[in-house]
PDB file of C-alpha atoms in Angstrom:
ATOM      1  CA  UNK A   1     -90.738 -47.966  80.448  1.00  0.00           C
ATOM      2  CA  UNK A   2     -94.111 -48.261  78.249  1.00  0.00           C
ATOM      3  CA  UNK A   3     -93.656 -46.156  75.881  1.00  0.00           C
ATOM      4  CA  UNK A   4     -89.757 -48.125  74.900  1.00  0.00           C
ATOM      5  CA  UNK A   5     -90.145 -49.644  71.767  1.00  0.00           C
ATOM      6  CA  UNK A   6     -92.957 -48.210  70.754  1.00  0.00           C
ATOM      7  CA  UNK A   7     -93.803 -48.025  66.852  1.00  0.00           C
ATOM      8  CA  UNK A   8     -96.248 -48.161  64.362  1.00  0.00           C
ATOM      9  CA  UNK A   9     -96.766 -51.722  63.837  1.00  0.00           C
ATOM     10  CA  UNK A  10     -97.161 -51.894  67.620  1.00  0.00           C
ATOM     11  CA  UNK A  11     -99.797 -49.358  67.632  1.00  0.00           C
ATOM     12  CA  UNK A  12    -102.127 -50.781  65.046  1.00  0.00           C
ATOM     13  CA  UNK A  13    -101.452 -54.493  66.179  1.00  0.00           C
ATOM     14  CA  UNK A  14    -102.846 -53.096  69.611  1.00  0.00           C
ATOM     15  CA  UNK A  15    -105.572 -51.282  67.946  1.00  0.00           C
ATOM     16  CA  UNK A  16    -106.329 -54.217  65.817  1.00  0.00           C
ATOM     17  CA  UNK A  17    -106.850 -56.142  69.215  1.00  0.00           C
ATOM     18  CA  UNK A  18    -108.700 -53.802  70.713  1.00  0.00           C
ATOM     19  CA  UNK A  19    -110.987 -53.450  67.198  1.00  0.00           C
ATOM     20  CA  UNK A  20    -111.896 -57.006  67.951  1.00  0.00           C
ATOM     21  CA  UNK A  21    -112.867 -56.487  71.885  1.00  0.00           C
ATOM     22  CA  UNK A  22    -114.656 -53.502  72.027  1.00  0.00           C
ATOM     23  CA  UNK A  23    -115.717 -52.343  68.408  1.00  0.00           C
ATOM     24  CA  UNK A  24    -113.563 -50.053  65.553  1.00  0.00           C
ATOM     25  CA  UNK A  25    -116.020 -47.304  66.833  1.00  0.00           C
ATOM     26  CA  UNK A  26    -114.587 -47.260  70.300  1.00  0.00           C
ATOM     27  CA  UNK A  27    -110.725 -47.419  69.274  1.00  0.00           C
ATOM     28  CA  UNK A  28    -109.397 -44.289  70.078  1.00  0.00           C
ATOM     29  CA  UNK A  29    -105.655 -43.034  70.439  1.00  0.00           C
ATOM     30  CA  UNK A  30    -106.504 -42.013  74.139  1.00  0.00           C
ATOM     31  CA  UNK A  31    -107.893 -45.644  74.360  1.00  0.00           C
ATOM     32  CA  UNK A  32    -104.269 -47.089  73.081  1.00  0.00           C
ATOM     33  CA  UNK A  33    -102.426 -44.502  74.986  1.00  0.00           C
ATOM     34  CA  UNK A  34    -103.880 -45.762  78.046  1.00  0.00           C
ATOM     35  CA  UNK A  35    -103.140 -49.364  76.892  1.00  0.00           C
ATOM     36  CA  UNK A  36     -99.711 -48.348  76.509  1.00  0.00           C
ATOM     37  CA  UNK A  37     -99.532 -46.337  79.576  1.00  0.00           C
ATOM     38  CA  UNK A  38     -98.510 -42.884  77.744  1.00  0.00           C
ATOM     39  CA  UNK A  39     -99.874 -39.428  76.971  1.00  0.00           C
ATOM     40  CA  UNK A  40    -101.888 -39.372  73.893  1.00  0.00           C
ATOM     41  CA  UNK A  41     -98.861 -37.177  72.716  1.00  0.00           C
ATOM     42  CA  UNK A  42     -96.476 -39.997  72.800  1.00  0.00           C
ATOM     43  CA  UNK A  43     -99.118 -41.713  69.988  1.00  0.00           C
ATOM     44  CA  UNK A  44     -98.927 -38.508  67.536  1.00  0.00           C
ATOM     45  CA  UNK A  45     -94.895 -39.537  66.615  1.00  0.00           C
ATOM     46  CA  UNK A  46     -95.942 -42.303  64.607  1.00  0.00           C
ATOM     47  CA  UNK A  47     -99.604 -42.042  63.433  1.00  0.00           C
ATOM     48  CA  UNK A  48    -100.664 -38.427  62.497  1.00  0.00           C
ATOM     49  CA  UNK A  49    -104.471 -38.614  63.780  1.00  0.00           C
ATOM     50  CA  UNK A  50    -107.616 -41.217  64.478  1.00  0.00           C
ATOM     51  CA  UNK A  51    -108.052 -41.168  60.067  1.00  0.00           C
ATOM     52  CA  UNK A  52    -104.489 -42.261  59.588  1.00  0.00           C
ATOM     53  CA  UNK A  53    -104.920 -44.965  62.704  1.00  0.00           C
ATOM     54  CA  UNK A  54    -107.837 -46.438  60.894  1.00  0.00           C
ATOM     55  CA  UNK A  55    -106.310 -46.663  57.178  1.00  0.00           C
ATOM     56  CA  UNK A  56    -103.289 -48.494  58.295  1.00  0.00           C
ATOM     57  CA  UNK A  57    -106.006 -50.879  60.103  1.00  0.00           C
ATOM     58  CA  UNK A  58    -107.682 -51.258  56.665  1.00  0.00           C
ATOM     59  CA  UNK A  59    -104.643 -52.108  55.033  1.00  0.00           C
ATOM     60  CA  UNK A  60    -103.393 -54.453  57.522  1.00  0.00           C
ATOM     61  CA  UNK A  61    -107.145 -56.195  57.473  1.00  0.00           C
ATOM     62  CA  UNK A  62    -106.596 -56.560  53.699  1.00  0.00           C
ATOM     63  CA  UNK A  63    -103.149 -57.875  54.116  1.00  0.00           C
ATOM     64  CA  UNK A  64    -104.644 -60.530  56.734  1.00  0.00           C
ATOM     65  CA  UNK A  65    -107.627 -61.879  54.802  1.00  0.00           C
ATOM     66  CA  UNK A  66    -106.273 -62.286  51.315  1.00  0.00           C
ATOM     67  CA  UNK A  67    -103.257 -64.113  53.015  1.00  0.00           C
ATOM     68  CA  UNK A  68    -105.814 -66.289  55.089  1.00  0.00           C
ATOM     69  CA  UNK A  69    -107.561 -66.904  51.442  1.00  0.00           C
ATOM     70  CA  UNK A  70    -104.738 -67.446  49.414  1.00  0.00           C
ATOM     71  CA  UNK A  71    -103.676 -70.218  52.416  1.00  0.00           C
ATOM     72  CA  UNK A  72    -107.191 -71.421  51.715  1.00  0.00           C
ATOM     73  CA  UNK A  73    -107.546 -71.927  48.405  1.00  0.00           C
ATOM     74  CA  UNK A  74    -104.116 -72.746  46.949  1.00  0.00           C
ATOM     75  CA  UNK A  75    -103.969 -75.392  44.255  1.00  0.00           C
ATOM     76  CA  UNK A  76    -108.677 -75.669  44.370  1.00  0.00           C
ATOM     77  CA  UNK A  77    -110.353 -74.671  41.431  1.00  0.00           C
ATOM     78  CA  UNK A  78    -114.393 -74.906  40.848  1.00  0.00           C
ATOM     79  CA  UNK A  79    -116.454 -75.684  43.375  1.00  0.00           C
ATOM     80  CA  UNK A  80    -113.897 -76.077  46.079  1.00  0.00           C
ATOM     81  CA  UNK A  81    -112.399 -73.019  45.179  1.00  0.00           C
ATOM     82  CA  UNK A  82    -115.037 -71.522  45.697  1.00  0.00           C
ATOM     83  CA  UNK A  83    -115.630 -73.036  49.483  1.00  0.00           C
ATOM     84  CA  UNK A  84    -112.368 -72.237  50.205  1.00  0.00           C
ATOM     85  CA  UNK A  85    -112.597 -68.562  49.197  1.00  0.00           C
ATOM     86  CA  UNK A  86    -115.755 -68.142  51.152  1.00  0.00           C
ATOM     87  CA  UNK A  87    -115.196 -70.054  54.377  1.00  0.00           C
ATOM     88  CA  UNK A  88    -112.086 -68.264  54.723  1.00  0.00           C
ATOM     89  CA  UNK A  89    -114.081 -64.658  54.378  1.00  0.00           C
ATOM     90  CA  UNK A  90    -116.566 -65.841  57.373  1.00  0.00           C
ATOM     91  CA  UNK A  91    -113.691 -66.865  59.193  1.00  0.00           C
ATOM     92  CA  UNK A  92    -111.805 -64.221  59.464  1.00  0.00           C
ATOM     93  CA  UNK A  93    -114.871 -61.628  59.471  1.00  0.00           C
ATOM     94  CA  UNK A  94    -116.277 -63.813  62.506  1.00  0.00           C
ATOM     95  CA  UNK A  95    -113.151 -64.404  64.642  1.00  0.00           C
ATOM     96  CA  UNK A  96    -111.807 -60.879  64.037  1.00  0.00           C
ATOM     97  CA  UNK A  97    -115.238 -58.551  63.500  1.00  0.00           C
ATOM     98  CA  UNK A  98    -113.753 -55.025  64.418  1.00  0.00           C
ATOM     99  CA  UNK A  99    -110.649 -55.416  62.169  1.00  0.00           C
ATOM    100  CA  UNK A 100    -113.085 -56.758  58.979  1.00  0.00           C
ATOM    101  CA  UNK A 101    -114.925 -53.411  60.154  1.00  0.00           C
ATOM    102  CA  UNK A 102    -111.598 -51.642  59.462  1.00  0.00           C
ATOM    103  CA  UNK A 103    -111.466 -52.937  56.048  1.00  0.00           C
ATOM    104  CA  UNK A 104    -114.692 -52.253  54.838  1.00  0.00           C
ATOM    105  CA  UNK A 105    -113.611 -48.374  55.304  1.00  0.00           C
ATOM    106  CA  UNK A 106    -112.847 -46.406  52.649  1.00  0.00           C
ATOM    107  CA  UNK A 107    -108.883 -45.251  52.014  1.00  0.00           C
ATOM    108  CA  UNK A 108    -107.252 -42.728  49.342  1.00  0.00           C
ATOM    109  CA  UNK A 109    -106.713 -44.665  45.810  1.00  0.00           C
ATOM    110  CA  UNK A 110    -103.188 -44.354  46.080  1.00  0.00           C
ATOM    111  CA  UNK A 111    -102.882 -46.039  49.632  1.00  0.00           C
ATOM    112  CA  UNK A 112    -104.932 -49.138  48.290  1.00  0.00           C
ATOM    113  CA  UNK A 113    -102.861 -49.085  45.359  1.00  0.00           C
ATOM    114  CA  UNK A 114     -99.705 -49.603  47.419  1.00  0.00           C
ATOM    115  CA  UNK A 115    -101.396 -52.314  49.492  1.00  0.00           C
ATOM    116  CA  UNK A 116    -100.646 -56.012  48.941  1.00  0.00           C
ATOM    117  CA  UNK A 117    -103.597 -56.834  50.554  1.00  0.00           C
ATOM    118  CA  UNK A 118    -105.820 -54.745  48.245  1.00  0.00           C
ATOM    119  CA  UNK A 119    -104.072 -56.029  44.938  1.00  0.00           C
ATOM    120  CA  UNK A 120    -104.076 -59.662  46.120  1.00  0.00           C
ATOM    121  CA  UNK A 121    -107.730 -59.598  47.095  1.00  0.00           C
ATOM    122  CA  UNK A 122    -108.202 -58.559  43.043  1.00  0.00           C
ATOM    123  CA  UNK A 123    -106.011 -61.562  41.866  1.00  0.00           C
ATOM    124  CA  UNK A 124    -107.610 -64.209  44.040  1.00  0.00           C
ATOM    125  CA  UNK A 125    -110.668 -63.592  43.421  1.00  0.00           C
ATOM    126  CA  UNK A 126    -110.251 -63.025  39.675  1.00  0.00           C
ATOM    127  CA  UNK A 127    -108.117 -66.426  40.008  1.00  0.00           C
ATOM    128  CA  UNK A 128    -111.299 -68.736  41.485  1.00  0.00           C
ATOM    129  CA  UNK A 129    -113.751 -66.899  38.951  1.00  0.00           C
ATOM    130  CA  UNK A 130    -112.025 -67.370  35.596  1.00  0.00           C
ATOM    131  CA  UNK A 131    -112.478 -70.916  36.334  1.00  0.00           C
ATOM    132  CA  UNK A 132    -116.384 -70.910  35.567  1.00  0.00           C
ATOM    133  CA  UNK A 133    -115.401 -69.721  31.850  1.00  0.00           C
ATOM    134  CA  UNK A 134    -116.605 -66.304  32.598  1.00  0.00           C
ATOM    135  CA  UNK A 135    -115.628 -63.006  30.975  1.00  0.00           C
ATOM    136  CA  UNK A 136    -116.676 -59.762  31.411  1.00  0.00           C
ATOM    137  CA  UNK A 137    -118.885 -58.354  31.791  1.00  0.00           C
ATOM    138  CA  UNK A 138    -120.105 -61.280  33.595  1.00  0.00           C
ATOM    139  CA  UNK A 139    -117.155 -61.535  35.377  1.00  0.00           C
ATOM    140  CA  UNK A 140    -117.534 -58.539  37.319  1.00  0.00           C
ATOM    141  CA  UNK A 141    -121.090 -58.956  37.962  1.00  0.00           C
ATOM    142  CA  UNK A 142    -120.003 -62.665  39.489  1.00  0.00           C
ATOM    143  CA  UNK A 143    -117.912 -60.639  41.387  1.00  0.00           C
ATOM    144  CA  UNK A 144    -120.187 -58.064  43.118  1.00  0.00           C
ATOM    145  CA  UNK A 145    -122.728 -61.010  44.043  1.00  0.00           C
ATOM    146  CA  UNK A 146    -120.315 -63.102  45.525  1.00  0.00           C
ATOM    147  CA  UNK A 147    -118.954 -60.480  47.723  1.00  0.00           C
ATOM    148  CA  UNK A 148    -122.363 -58.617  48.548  1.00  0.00           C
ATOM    149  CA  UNK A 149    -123.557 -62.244  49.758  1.00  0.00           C
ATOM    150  CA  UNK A 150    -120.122 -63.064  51.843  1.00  0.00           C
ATOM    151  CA  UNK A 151    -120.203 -59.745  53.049  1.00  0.00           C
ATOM    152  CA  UNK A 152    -123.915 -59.616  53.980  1.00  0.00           C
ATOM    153  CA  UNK A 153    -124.194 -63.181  55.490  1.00  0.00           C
ATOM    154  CA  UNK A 154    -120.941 -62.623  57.237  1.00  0.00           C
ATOM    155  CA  UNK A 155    -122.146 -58.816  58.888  1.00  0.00           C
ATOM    156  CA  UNK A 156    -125.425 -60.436  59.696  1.00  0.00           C
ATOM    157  CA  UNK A 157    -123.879 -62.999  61.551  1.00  0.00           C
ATOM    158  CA  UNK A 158    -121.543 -60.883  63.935  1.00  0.00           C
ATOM    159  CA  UNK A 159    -124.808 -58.545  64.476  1.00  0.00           C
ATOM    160  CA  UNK A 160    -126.666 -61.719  65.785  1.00  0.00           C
ATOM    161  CA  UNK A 161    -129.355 -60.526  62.471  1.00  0.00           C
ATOM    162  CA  UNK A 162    -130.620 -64.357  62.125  1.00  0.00           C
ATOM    163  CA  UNK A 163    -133.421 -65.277  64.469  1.00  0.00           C
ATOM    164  CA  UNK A 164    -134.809 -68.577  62.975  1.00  0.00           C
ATOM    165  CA  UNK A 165    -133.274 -71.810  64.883  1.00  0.00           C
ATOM    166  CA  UNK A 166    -131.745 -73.318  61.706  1.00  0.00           C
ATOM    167  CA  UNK A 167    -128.480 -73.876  61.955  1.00  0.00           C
ATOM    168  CA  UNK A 168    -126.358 -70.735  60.371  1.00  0.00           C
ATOM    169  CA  UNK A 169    -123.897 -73.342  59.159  1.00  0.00           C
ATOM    170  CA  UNK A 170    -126.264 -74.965  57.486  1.00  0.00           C
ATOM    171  CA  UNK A 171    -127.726 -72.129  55.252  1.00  0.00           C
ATOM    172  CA  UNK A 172    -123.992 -71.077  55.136  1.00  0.00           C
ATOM    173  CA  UNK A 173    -123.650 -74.488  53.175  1.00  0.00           C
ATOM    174  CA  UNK A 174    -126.527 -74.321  50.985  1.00  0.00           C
ATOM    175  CA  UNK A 175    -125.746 -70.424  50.135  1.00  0.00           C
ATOM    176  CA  UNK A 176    -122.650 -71.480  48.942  1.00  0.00           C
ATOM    177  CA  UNK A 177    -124.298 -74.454  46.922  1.00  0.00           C
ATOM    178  CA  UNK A 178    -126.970 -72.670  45.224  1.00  0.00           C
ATOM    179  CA  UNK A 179    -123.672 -70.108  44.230  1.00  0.00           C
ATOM    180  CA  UNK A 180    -121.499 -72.852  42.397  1.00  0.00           C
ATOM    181  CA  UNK A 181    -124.628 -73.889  40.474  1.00  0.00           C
ATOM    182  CA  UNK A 182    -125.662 -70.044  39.481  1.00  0.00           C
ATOM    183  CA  UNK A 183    -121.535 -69.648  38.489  1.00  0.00           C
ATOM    184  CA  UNK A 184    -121.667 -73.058  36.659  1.00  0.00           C
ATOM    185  CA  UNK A 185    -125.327 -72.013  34.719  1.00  0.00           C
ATOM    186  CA  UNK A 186    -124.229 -68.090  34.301  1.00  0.00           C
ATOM    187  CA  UNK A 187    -126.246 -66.157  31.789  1.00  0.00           C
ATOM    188  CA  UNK A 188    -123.520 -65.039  29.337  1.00  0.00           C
ATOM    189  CA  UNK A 189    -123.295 -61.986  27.826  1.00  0.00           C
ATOM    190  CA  UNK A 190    -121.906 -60.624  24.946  1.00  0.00           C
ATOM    191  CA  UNK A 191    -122.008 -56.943  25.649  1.00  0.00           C
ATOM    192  CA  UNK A 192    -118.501 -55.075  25.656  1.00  0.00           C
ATOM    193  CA  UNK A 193    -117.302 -53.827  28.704  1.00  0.00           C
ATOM    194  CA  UNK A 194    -117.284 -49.837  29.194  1.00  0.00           C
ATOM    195  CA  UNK A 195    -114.298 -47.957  28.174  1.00  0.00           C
ATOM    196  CA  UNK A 196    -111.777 -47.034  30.936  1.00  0.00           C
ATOM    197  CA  UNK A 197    -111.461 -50.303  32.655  1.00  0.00           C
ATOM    198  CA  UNK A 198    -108.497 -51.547  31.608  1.00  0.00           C
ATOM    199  CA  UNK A 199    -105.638 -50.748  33.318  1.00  0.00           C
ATOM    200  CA  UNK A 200    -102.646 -49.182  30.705  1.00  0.00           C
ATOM    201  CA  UNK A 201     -99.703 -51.419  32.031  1.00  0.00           C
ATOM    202  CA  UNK A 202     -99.168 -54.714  30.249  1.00  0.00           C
ATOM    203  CA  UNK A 203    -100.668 -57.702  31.635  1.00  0.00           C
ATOM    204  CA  UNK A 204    -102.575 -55.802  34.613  1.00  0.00           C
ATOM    205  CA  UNK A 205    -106.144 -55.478  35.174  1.00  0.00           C
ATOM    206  CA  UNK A 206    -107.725 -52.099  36.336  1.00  0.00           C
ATOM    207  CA  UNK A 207    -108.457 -50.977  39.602  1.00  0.00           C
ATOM    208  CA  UNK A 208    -105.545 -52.809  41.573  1.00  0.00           C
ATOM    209  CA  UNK A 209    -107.048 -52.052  44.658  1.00  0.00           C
ATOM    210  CA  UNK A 210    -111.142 -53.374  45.527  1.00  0.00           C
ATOM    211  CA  UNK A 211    -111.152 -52.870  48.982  1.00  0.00           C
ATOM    212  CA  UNK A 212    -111.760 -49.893  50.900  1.00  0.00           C
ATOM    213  CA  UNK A 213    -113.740 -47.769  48.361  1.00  0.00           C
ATOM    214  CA  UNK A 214    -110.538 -47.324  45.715  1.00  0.00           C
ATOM    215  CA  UNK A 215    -110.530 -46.613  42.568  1.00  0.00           C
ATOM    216  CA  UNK A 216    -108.382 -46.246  39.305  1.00  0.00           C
ATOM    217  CA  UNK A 217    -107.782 -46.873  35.998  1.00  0.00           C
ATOM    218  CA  UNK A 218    -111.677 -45.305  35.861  1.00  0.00           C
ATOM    219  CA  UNK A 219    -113.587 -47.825  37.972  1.00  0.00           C
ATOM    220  CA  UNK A 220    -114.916 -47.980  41.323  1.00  0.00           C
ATOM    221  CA  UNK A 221    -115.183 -50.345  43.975  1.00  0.00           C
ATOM    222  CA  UNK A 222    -118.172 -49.702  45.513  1.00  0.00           C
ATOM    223  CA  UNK A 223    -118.465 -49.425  49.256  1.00  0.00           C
ATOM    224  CA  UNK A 224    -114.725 -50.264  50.231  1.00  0.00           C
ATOM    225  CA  UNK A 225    -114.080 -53.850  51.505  1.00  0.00           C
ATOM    226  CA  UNK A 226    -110.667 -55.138  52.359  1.00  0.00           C
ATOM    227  CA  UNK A 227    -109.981 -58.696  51.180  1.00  0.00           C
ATOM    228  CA  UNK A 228    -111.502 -60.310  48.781  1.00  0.00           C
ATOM    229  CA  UNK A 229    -113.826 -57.549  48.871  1.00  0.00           C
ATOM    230  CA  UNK A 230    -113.696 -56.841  48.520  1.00  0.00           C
ATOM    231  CA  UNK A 231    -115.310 -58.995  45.644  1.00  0.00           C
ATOM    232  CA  UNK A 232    -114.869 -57.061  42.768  1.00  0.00           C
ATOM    233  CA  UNK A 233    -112.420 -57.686  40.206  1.00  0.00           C
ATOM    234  CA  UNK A 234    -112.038 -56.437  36.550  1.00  0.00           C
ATOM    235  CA  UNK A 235    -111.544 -58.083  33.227  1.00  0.00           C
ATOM    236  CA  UNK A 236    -108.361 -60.459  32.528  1.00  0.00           C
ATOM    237  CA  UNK A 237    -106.783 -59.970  28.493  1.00  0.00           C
ATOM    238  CA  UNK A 238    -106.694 -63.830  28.656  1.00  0.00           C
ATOM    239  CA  UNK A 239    -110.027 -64.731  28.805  1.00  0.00           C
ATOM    240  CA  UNK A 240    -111.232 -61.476  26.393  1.00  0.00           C
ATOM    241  CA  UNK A 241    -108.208 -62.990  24.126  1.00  0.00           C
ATOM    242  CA  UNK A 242    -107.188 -59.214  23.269  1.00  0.00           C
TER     243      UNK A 242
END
């Protein structure tokens, strides 16, 4: 019988699936249902509604990406870091475009807070951008260019948004060039970061979760982003030495 066996983690894997085939915008709990071969009833035991469907797809996206980046760039630092980081972002947001859809959606602070994914995607990218000697502020303002160019190159992409016959690996490549050379030539700053940014437990930093539009500790990711993000991260007591 279908509906044997049938749990959560079933019901987002399928809707993760069916994310990537026909769009997030067209995943609907009739749609699974019907994949499962239920009433939309059956559905409504283990996800409350469509919202709670589509944060547990978030989540799961965040979970995904920052373990396909962490694979990526374990034991790099610098430049191929760097690489690393971003090839696995287009990767995943090109072989899997309606779940990266899912986790550029925005969730309730304390869900992100409790997701792996979300935390990770802070430490990761934190972890490649130390490297260039930043601090903050600089380091978050590293952090919101690198991710608004990821994300924008990589949501161009899987709308088909480049016309010109160049090859898109090929700017892909030079995008990423022109980025190690800004990181390695930074304009530092010496202007103290705003208050409220730091989060109060020892040895974390703020905001544990960037993706998805959370926020704590008094700052906000901006726009939501699952994964690396969700590229925002927030300041590190080691490199500020307090």
């Amino acid at each position: 019988m279908a509906r044997a066996g049938l749990t959560v983690d079933r019901i987002v894997q399928a809707a993760a699936e069916l994310a990537d085939e026909v769009g997030l915008d067209n995943v609907t709990l009739s749609a699974l249902a019907r994949g499962f071969g239920v009433k939309d009833a059956s559905l409504y035991s283990h996800v409350r509604n469509l919202a709670d469907l589509r944060t547990r797809l978030c989540v799961q996206a965040a979970r995904e990406m920052t373990d396909r980046i962490g694979a990526a760039v374990a034991g790099r630092a610098g430049k191929d870091a760097l690489l690393a980081f971003a090839d696995a972002f287009r990767g995943y947001a090109l072989e899997h475009p309606g779940r990266y859809a899912a986790g550029q959606l925005q969730v309730d602070p304390a869900v992100a807070a409790e997701s792996v994914g979300h935390r990770r995607s802070i430490e990761l990218t934190y972890g490649m951008l130390r490297a260039y000697g930043l601090r903050e502020p600089d380091l978050t303002d590293a952090g919101r260019l690198l991710r608004s160019t990821f994300h924008g190159y990589a949501d161009l992409e899987t709308r088909t948004g480049f016309s010109h016959p160049r090859r898109l690996d090929d700017s892909w490549r030079r995008s990423l060039e022109a980025l190690h050379f800004l990181l390695e030539n930074w304009p530092r700053t010496t202007q103290p970061e705003p208050r409220g940014t730091r989060d109060p437990r020892p040895g974390r930093a703020a905001a544990p979760a960037v993706g998805c539009g959370a926020a704590d500790g008094g700052h906000r990711a901006e726009g939501g982003g699952c994964g690396a993000e969700h590229i925002e991260h927030i300041r590190d007591e080691e490199q500020t030495g307090e």
